[in-house]
PDB file of C-alpha atoms in Angstrom:
ATOM      1  CA  MET A   1      -0.039   0.003   0.057  1.00  0.00           C
ATOM      2  CA  ASN A   2       1.411   3.404  -1.098  1.00  0.00           C
ATOM      3  CA  ARG A   3       0.983   6.662   0.977  1.00  0.00           C
ATOM      4  CA  ARG A   4      -1.582   8.008  -1.059  1.00  0.00           C
ATOM      5  CA  THR A   5      -3.717   5.099  -0.030  1.00  0.00           C
ATOM      6  CA  PHE A   6      -2.766   5.193   3.570  1.00  0.00           C
ATOM      7  CA  LEU A   7      -3.437   8.969   4.111  1.00  0.00           C
ATOM      8  CA  LEU A   8      -7.083   8.363   2.575  1.00  0.00           C
ATOM      9  CA  LEU A   9      -7.542   5.406   5.036  1.00  0.00           C
ATOM     10  CA  GLY A  10      -6.509   7.753   7.822  1.00  0.00           C
ATOM     11  CA  SER A  11      -8.947  10.402   6.838  1.00  0.00           C
ATOM     12  CA  LEU A  12     -11.725   7.771   6.974  1.00  0.00           C
ATOM     13  CA  LEU A  13     -10.691   6.788  10.460  1.00  0.00           C
ATOM     14  CA  LEU A  14     -10.148  10.293  11.608  1.00  0.00           C
ATOM     15  CA  SER A  15     -13.898  11.181  10.280  1.00  0.00           C
ATOM     16  CA  THR A  16     -15.164   8.497  12.379  1.00  0.00           C
ATOM     17  CA  ILE A  17     -13.529   9.303  15.616  1.00  0.00           C
ATOM     18  CA  ILE A  18     -14.294  13.202  15.676  1.00  0.00           C
ATOM     19  CA  GLY A  19     -17.467  13.655  17.187  1.00  0.00           C
ATOM     20  CA  ALA A  20     -17.773  17.317  18.087  1.00  0.00           C
ATOM     21  CA  CYS A  21     -18.969  18.339  14.761  1.00  0.00           C
ATOM     22  CA  LYS A  22     -20.665  15.379  14.008  1.00  0.00           C
ATOM     23  CA  PRO A  23     -22.133  15.399  10.495  1.00  0.00           C
ATOM     24  CA  SER A  24     -25.662  13.965   9.415  1.00  0.00           C
ATOM     25  CA  GLN A  25     -26.183  10.286   8.507  1.00  0.00           C
ATOM     26  CA  ALA A  26     -26.581  11.219   4.838  1.00  0.00           C
ATOM     27  CA  GLU A  27     -23.395  13.363   4.753  1.00  0.00           C
ATOM     28  CA  LEU A  28     -21.332  10.348   6.415  1.00  0.00           C
ATOM     29  CA  ASP A  29     -22.774   7.816   3.871  1.00  0.00           C
ATOM     30  CA  ALA A  30     -22.002  10.383   0.880  1.00  0.00           C
ATOM     31  CA  GLN A  31     -18.306  10.823   2.366  1.00  0.00           C
ATOM     32  CA  ALA A  32     -17.857   7.257   2.939  1.00  0.00           C
ATOM     33  CA  THR A  33     -18.719   6.489  -0.678  1.00  0.00           C
ATOM     34  CA  LYS A  34     -16.272   9.347  -2.212  1.00  0.00           C
ATOM     35  CA  ILE A  35     -13.483   7.676  -0.266  1.00  0.00           C
ATOM     36  CA  ALA A  36     -14.263   4.399  -1.261  1.00  0.00           C
ATOM     37  CA  VAL A  37     -14.603   5.589  -4.953  1.00  0.00           C
ATOM     38  CA  ASP A  38     -11.134   7.594  -4.534  1.00  0.00           C
ATOM     39  CA  ILE A  39      -9.436   4.215  -2.940  1.00  0.00           C
ATOM     40  CA  PHE A  40     -10.834   2.031  -6.007  1.00  0.00           C
ATOM     41  CA  SER A  41      -9.506   4.521  -8.503  1.00  0.00           C
ATOM     42  CA  THR A  42      -6.122   4.774  -6.903  1.00  0.00           C
ATOM     43  CA  GLN A  43      -5.643   0.857  -6.756  1.00  0.00           C
ATOM     44  CA  THR A  44      -6.948   0.573 -10.324  1.00  0.00           C
ATOM     45  CA  ALA A  45      -4.461   3.375 -11.601  1.00  0.00           C
ATOM     46  CA  GLU A  46      -1.629   1.517  -9.944  1.00  0.00           C
ATOM     47  CA  ALA A  47      -2.661  -1.975 -10.730  1.00  0.00           C
ATOM     48  CA  PRO A  48       0.191  -3.467 -13.348  1.00  0.00           C
ATOM     49  CA  THR A  49      -0.502  -3.618 -16.801  1.00  0.00           C
ATOM     50  CA  ALA A  50      -0.761  -6.905 -18.420  1.00  0.00           C
ATOM     51  CA  THR A  51       1.513  -7.320 -21.211  1.00  0.00           C
ATOM     52  CA  THR A  52       0.962  -9.377 -23.969  1.00  0.00           C
ATOM     53  CA  THR A  53       3.852 -10.753 -25.450  1.00  0.00           C
ATOM     54  CA  ALA A  54       3.732 -12.330 -28.917  1.00  0.00           C
ATOM     55  CA  THR A  55       5.754 -14.924 -29.882  1.00  0.00           C
ATOM     56  CA  PHE A  56       7.068 -15.543 -33.558  1.00  0.00           C
ATOM     57  CA  PRO A  57       6.320 -17.716 -34.986  1.00  0.00           C
ATOM     58  CA  PRO A  58       3.162 -18.405 -32.838  1.00  0.00           C
ATOM     59  CA  THR A  59       3.575 -21.498 -30.627  1.00  0.00           C
ATOM     60  CA  ASN A  60       0.184 -22.804 -32.185  1.00  0.00           C
ATOM     61  CA  THR A  61       1.349 -22.786 -35.571  1.00  0.00           C
ATOM     62  CA  PRO A  62       1.161 -26.606 -36.728  1.00  0.00           C
ATOM     63  CA  THR A  63       4.164 -28.394 -37.491  1.00  0.00           C
ATOM     64  CA  ILE A  64       4.377 -29.828 -41.015  1.00  0.00           C
ATOM     65  CA  THR A  65       5.615 -33.342 -41.162  1.00  0.00           C
ATOM     66  CA  PRO A  66       6.830 -34.583 -44.465  1.00  0.00           C
ATOM     67  CA  THR A  67       5.204 -37.690 -45.308  1.00  0.00           C
ATOM     68  CA  ILE A  68       8.243 -40.259 -46.596  1.00  0.00           C
ATOM     69  CA  THR A  69       6.704 -42.229 -49.442  1.00  0.00           C
ATOM     70  CA  PRO A  70       8.950 -45.514 -49.953  1.00  0.00           C
ATOM     71  CA  SER A  71      10.075 -45.476 -53.504  1.00  0.00           C
ATOM     72  CA  VAL A  72       8.618 -48.100 -55.948  1.00  0.00           C
ATOM     73  CA  PRO A  73      11.618 -49.840 -57.893  1.00  0.00           C
ATOM     74  CA  PRO A  74      10.949 -49.645 -61.803  1.00  0.00           C
ATOM     75  CA  THR A  75       9.472 -52.827 -63.176  1.00  0.00           C
ATOM     76  CA  ASN A  76      11.963 -54.668 -64.932  1.00  0.00           C
ATOM     77  CA  THR A  77      10.972 -55.022 -68.398  1.00  0.00           C
ATOM     78  CA  PRO A  78      12.076 -58.305 -69.815  1.00  0.00           C
ATOM     79  CA  THR A  79      14.455 -58.053 -72.880  1.00  0.00           C
ATOM     80  CA  ILE A  80      13.138 -60.569 -75.338  1.00  0.00           C
ATOM     81  CA  THR A  81      16.551 -61.953 -76.530  1.00  0.00           C
ATOM     82  CA  PRO A  82      16.134 -63.362 -80.141  1.00  0.00           C
ATOM     83  CA  THR A  83      16.962 -67.324 -80.703  1.00  0.00           C
ATOM     84  CA  PRO A  84      20.158 -67.390 -82.444  1.00  0.00           C
ATOM     85  CA  LEU A  85      19.943 -69.300 -85.885  1.00  0.00           C
ATOM     86  CA  PRO A  86      21.619 -72.485 -85.974  1.00  0.00           C
ATOM     87  CA  ASP A  87      24.779 -72.712 -87.994  1.00  0.00           C
ATOM     88  CA  ILE A  88      23.776 -75.496 -90.753  1.00  0.00           C
ATOM     89  CA  SER A  89      26.770 -74.826 -93.069  1.00  0.00           C
ATOM     90  CA  GLY A  90      28.074 -78.131 -92.552  1.00  0.00           C
ATOM     91  CA  VAL A  91      24.309 -79.888 -92.588  1.00  0.00           C
ATOM     92  CA  VAL A  92      25.437 -81.958 -95.750  1.00  0.00           C
ATOM     93  CA  LEU A  93      25.022 -85.655 -97.235  1.00  0.00           C
ATOM     94  CA  THR A  94      28.641 -87.475 -97.037  1.00  0.00           C
ATOM     95  CA  LEU A  95      30.159 -90.340 -98.643  1.00  0.00           C
ATOM     96  CA  GLU A  96      29.180 -92.539 -95.595  1.00  0.00           C
ATOM     97  CA  ASP A  97      25.417 -91.695 -96.773  1.00  0.00           C
ATOM     98  CA  LEU A  98      25.804 -92.986-100.436  1.00  0.00           C
ATOM     99  CA  PRO A  99      26.152 -96.452-101.661  1.00  0.00           C
ATOM    100  CA  PRO A 100      29.712 -97.393-102.870  1.00  0.00           C
ATOM    101  CA  GLY A 101      31.256 -96.037-106.078  1.00  0.00           C
ATOM    102  CA  PHE A 102      30.356 -92.035-105.485  1.00  0.00           C
ATOM    103  CA  GLU A 103      33.019 -89.749-105.027  1.00  0.00           C
ATOM    104  CA  GLU A 104      32.601 -86.037-103.737  1.00  0.00           C
ATOM    105  CA  ILE A 105      32.866 -83.401-106.252  1.00  0.00           C
ATOM    106  CA  PRO A 106      34.018 -79.836-105.824  1.00  0.00           C
ATOM    107  CA  PRO A 107      30.828 -77.799-106.215  1.00  0.00           C
ATOM    108  CA  GLU A 108      32.903 -75.026-107.993  1.00  0.00           C
ATOM    109  CA  GLU A 109      33.394 -77.390-110.966  1.00  0.00           C
ATOM    110  CA  LEU A 110      29.576 -77.792-111.470  1.00  0.00           C
ATOM    111  CA  ASP A 111      28.736 -74.032-110.729  1.00  0.00           C
ATOM    112  CA  PHE A 112      26.716 -75.242-107.834  1.00  0.00           C
ATOM    113  CA  THR A 113      28.107 -72.979-105.360  1.00  0.00           C
ATOM    114  CA  ALA A 114      25.941 -71.227-102.304  1.00  0.00           C
ATOM    115  CA  GLU A 115      26.699 -67.973-103.810  1.00  0.00           C
ATOM    116  CA  ASP A 116      25.298 -69.311-107.517  1.00  0.00           C
ATOM    117  CA  LEU A 117      22.123 -70.626-105.968  1.00  0.00           C
ATOM    118  CA  SER A 118      21.199 -67.639-103.560  1.00  0.00           C
ATOM    119  CA  SER A 119      18.813 -64.958-104.536  1.00  0.00           C
ATOM    120  CA  ASP A 120      16.849 -62.449-102.897  1.00  0.00           C
ATOM    121  CA  GLU A 121      14.086 -64.991-101.782  1.00  0.00           C
ATOM    122  CA  LEU A 122      16.531 -67.782-100.996  1.00  0.00           C
ATOM    123  CA  THR A 123      19.892 -67.918 -98.921  1.00  0.00           C
ATOM    124  CA  VAL A 124      21.557 -71.118 -99.252  1.00  0.00           C
ATOM    125  CA  GLU A 125      23.682 -72.185 -96.296  1.00  0.00           C
ATOM    126  CA  SER A 126      25.680 -75.527 -97.587  1.00  0.00           C
ATOM    127  CA  VAL A 127      25.984 -77.519-100.653  1.00  0.00           C
ATOM    128  CA  PHE A 128      27.070 -80.767-101.573  1.00  0.00           C
ATOM    129  CA  THR A 129      28.014 -82.753-104.920  1.00  0.00           C
ATOM    130  CA  PHE A 130      28.854 -86.241-105.779  1.00  0.00           C
ATOM    131  CA  MET A 131      29.511 -88.326-108.748  1.00  0.00           C
ATOM    132  CA  GLN A 132      29.319 -91.836-109.757  1.00  0.00           C
ATOM    133  CA  VAL A 133      31.102 -92.922-112.906  1.00  0.00           C
ATOM    134  CA  GLU A 134      29.399 -96.191-113.745  1.00  0.00           C
ATOM    135  CA  PRO A 135      26.543 -96.045-114.240  1.00  0.00           C
ATOM    136  CA  LEU A 136      26.801 -92.535-114.329  1.00  0.00           C
ATOM    137  CA  GLU A 137      24.972 -90.598-111.585  1.00  0.00           C
ATOM    138  CA  LEU A 138      25.056 -87.167-110.201  1.00  0.00           C
ATOM    139  CA  VAL A 139      23.965 -86.395-106.347  1.00  0.00           C
ATOM    140  CA  MET A 140      23.762 -82.760-105.683  1.00  0.00           C
ATOM    141  CA  GLY A 141      21.671 -80.915-103.012  1.00  0.00           C
ATOM    142  CA  PHE A 142      21.532 -77.462-100.673  1.00  0.00           C
ATOM    143  CA  THR A 143      20.119 -76.486 -97.413  1.00  0.00           C
ATOM    144  CA  THR A 144      18.508 -73.112 -96.655  1.00  0.00           C
ATOM    145  CA  LEU A 145      17.326 -71.670 -93.213  1.00  0.00           C
ATOM    146  CA  ILE A 146      13.592 -71.043 -92.808  1.00  0.00           C
ATOM    147  CA  ALA A 147      13.395 -69.308 -89.685  1.00  0.00           C
ATOM    148  CA  ASP A 148      10.142 -67.564 -89.994  1.00  0.00           C
ATOM    149  CA  ARG A 149       6.954 -69.452 -89.195  1.00  0.00           C
ATOM    150  CA  ILE A 150       4.832 -67.854 -91.705  1.00  0.00           C
ATOM    151  CA  ASP A 151       7.666 -68.978 -94.268  1.00  0.00           C
ATOM    152  CA  GLN A 152       7.664 -72.522 -92.975  1.00  0.00           C
ATOM    153  CA  LEU A 153       3.710 -72.929 -93.636  1.00  0.00           C
ATOM    154  CA  GLY A 154       4.331 -71.416 -97.031  1.00  0.00           C
ATOM    155  CA  PHE A 155       6.975 -73.909 -97.860  1.00  0.00           C
ATOM    156  CA  ASP A 156       4.944 -76.643 -96.793  1.00  0.00           C
ATOM    157  CA  VAL A 157       2.122 -75.512 -98.939  1.00  0.00           C
ATOM    158  CA  ALA A 158       4.321 -75.403-102.139  1.00  0.00           C
ATOM    159  CA  LEU A 159       5.469 -79.049-101.446  1.00  0.00           C
ATOM    160  CA  ASN A 160       1.976 -79.861-102.419  1.00  0.00           C
ATOM    161  CA  GLN A 161       2.292 -78.157-105.741  1.00  0.00           C
ATOM    162  CA  PRO A 162       3.510 -80.174-108.820  1.00  0.00           C
ATOM    163  CA  GLU A 163       4.466 -76.996-110.506  1.00  0.00           C
ATOM    164  CA  PHE A 164       6.633 -75.651-107.707  1.00  0.00           C
ATOM    165  CA  LEU A 165       8.528 -78.983-107.883  1.00  0.00           C
ATOM    166  CA  MET A 166       8.843 -79.056-111.479  1.00  0.00           C
ATOM    167  CA  GLU A 167      10.282 -75.524-111.881  1.00  0.00           C
ATOM    168  CA  ALA A 168      12.521 -76.479-108.860  1.00  0.00           C
ATOM    169  CA  LEU A 169      13.753 -79.611-110.816  1.00  0.00           C
ATOM    170  CA  ILE A 170      13.945 -78.435-114.673  1.00  0.00           C
ATOM    171  CA  GLY A 171      13.685 -74.786-114.244  1.00  0.00           C
ATOM    172  CA  GLY A 172      16.359 -73.047-117.012  1.00  0.00           C
ATOM    173  CA  MET A 173      17.002 -76.285-118.854  1.00  0.00           C
ATOM    174  CA  ASP A 174      16.293 -75.970-122.597  1.00  0.00           C
ATOM    175  CA  PRO A 175      15.731 -77.479-124.272  1.00  0.00           C
ATOM    176  CA  ILE A 176      14.127 -80.595-122.607  1.00  0.00           C
ATOM    177  CA  GLU A 177      10.979 -83.071-123.391  1.00  0.00           C
ATOM    178  CA  ILE A 178       9.370 -84.374-120.509  1.00  0.00           C
ATOM    179  CA  LEU A 179       8.624 -88.180-121.249  1.00  0.00           C
ATOM    180  CA  ASP A 180       7.487 -89.540-117.961  1.00  0.00           C
ATOM    181  CA  GLN A 181       6.352 -87.341-114.628  1.00  0.00           C
ATOM    182  CA  ARG A 182       5.358 -89.039-111.408  1.00  0.00           C
ATOM    183  CA  GLU A 183       5.328 -88.617-107.478  1.00  0.00           C
ATOM    184  CA  LEU A 184       8.332 -89.786-105.878  1.00  0.00           C
ATOM    185  CA  PRO A 185       7.318 -92.070-103.114  1.00  0.00           C
ATOM    186  CA  GLY A 186       8.380 -92.972 -99.670  1.00  0.00           C
ATOM    187  CA  LEU A 187       9.126 -89.663 -98.453  1.00  0.00           C
ATOM    188  CA  ALA A 188       6.459 -89.037 -95.928  1.00  0.00           C
ATOM    189  CA  VAL A 189       8.191 -90.287 -93.082  1.00  0.00           C
ATOM    190  CA  TYR A 190      11.220 -87.736 -93.356  1.00  0.00           C
ATOM    191  CA  GLY A 191      10.914 -84.193 -91.858  1.00  0.00           C
ATOM    192  CA  ASP A 192       8.050 -82.020 -90.707  1.00  0.00           C
ATOM    193  CA  ALA A 193       7.206 -81.852 -94.503  1.00  0.00           C
ATOM    194  CA  SER A 194       8.242 -83.571 -97.623  1.00  0.00           C
ATOM    195  CA  ALA A 195       7.507 -83.988-101.490  1.00  0.00           C
ATOM    196  CA  GLY A 196       9.100 -85.738-104.177  1.00  0.00           C
ATOM    197  CA  LEU A 197       9.285 -85.537-108.137  1.00  0.00           C
ATOM    198  CA  THR A 198      10.631 -88.243-110.552  1.00  0.00           C
ATOM    199  CA  LEU A 199      10.629 -87.840-114.180  1.00  0.00           C
ATOM    200  CA  ALA A 200      12.185 -89.148-117.400  1.00  0.00           C
ATOM    201  CA  ALA A 201      13.416 -86.218-119.800  1.00  0.00           C
ATOM    202  CA  ASP A 202      14.809 -86.050-123.080  1.00  0.00           C
ATOM    203  CA  MET A 203      17.758 -83.567-123.155  1.00  0.00           C
ATOM    204  CA  GLY A 204      18.846 -83.233-126.896  1.00  0.00           C
ATOM    205  CA  GLY A 205      18.733 -86.867-127.535  1.00  0.00           C
ATOM    206  CA  ILE A 206      20.065 -87.914-124.364  1.00  0.00           C
ATOM    207  CA  VAL A 207      17.346 -89.666-121.949  1.00  0.00           C
ATOM    208  CA  MET A 208      17.767 -89.162-118.422  1.00  0.00           C
ATOM    209  CA  ARG A 209      15.914 -90.111-115.506  1.00  0.00           C
ATOM    210  CA  MET A 210      15.471 -87.100-112.777  1.00  0.00           C
ATOM    211  CA  ASP A 211      14.377 -87.194-109.035  1.00  0.00           C
ATOM    212  CA  LEU A 212      13.848 -84.407-106.833  1.00  0.00           C
ATOM    213  CA  ALA A 213      13.302 -84.862-102.979  1.00  0.00           C
ATOM    214  CA  VAL A 214      12.533 -81.988-100.958  1.00  0.00           C
ATOM    215  CA  LEU A 215      11.859 -81.628 -97.052  1.00  0.00           C
ATOM    216  CA  ARG A 216      11.696 -79.405 -94.361  1.00  0.00           C
ATOM    217  CA  ARG A 217      12.705 -80.139 -90.533  1.00  0.00           C
ATOM    218  CA  ASP A 218      12.261 -77.450 -88.066  1.00  0.00           C
ATOM    219  CA  VAL A 219      13.882 -74.357 -89.677  1.00  0.00           C
ATOM    220  CA  VAL A 220      16.024 -76.319 -92.118  1.00  0.00           C
ATOM    221  CA  GLY A 221      15.032 -76.699 -95.600  1.00  0.00           C
ATOM    222  CA  ALA A 222      16.603 -79.372 -97.865  1.00  0.00           C
ATOM    223  CA  TRP A 223      16.860 -80.042-101.541  1.00  0.00           C
TER     224      TRP A 223
END
């Protein structure tokens, strides 16, 4: 309590004690009310002022918690590796496959090389040529790759066409007269598809028997 408050209380006490000049009750009530008002005003004026302290950042600011999403590893797309094509350069007939009396002839001597036989539609992988002198007989053949399934189906269908076999056998031969033409039997057990043709032809006064066997086994075509 400070000095001013103490003096006001003392005045109130002094007014109560003095009785020589005793005021009326109304005056006493009015004086008491005024003193009480003065005391309340003094205490209110001297009361400490509340100070609002602002905190930066505000304490109620929500905290942002980062969400950690586990990374999803990329899906490995399988790489399609093409199946390597087989090397059939050594797939040929040999002397052991033929009756006694045959001998191997270099294909170059008969213009029967892979380069000579290949074209834009046909790539020859291997060739073989054999000859027997008595009686005169030639065995010649080649192989080719038929890797595409559509080409395989087309090849199999062509084997059932006599015109296809005839062209393969005597195409480019001139002059030639066909004396006899028949299907070469006994080939159905070989390969996935097979066909054959046998014919007698007059080639400028020389009559010859010509046989053709064609077959496919998987991706290999043999003539």
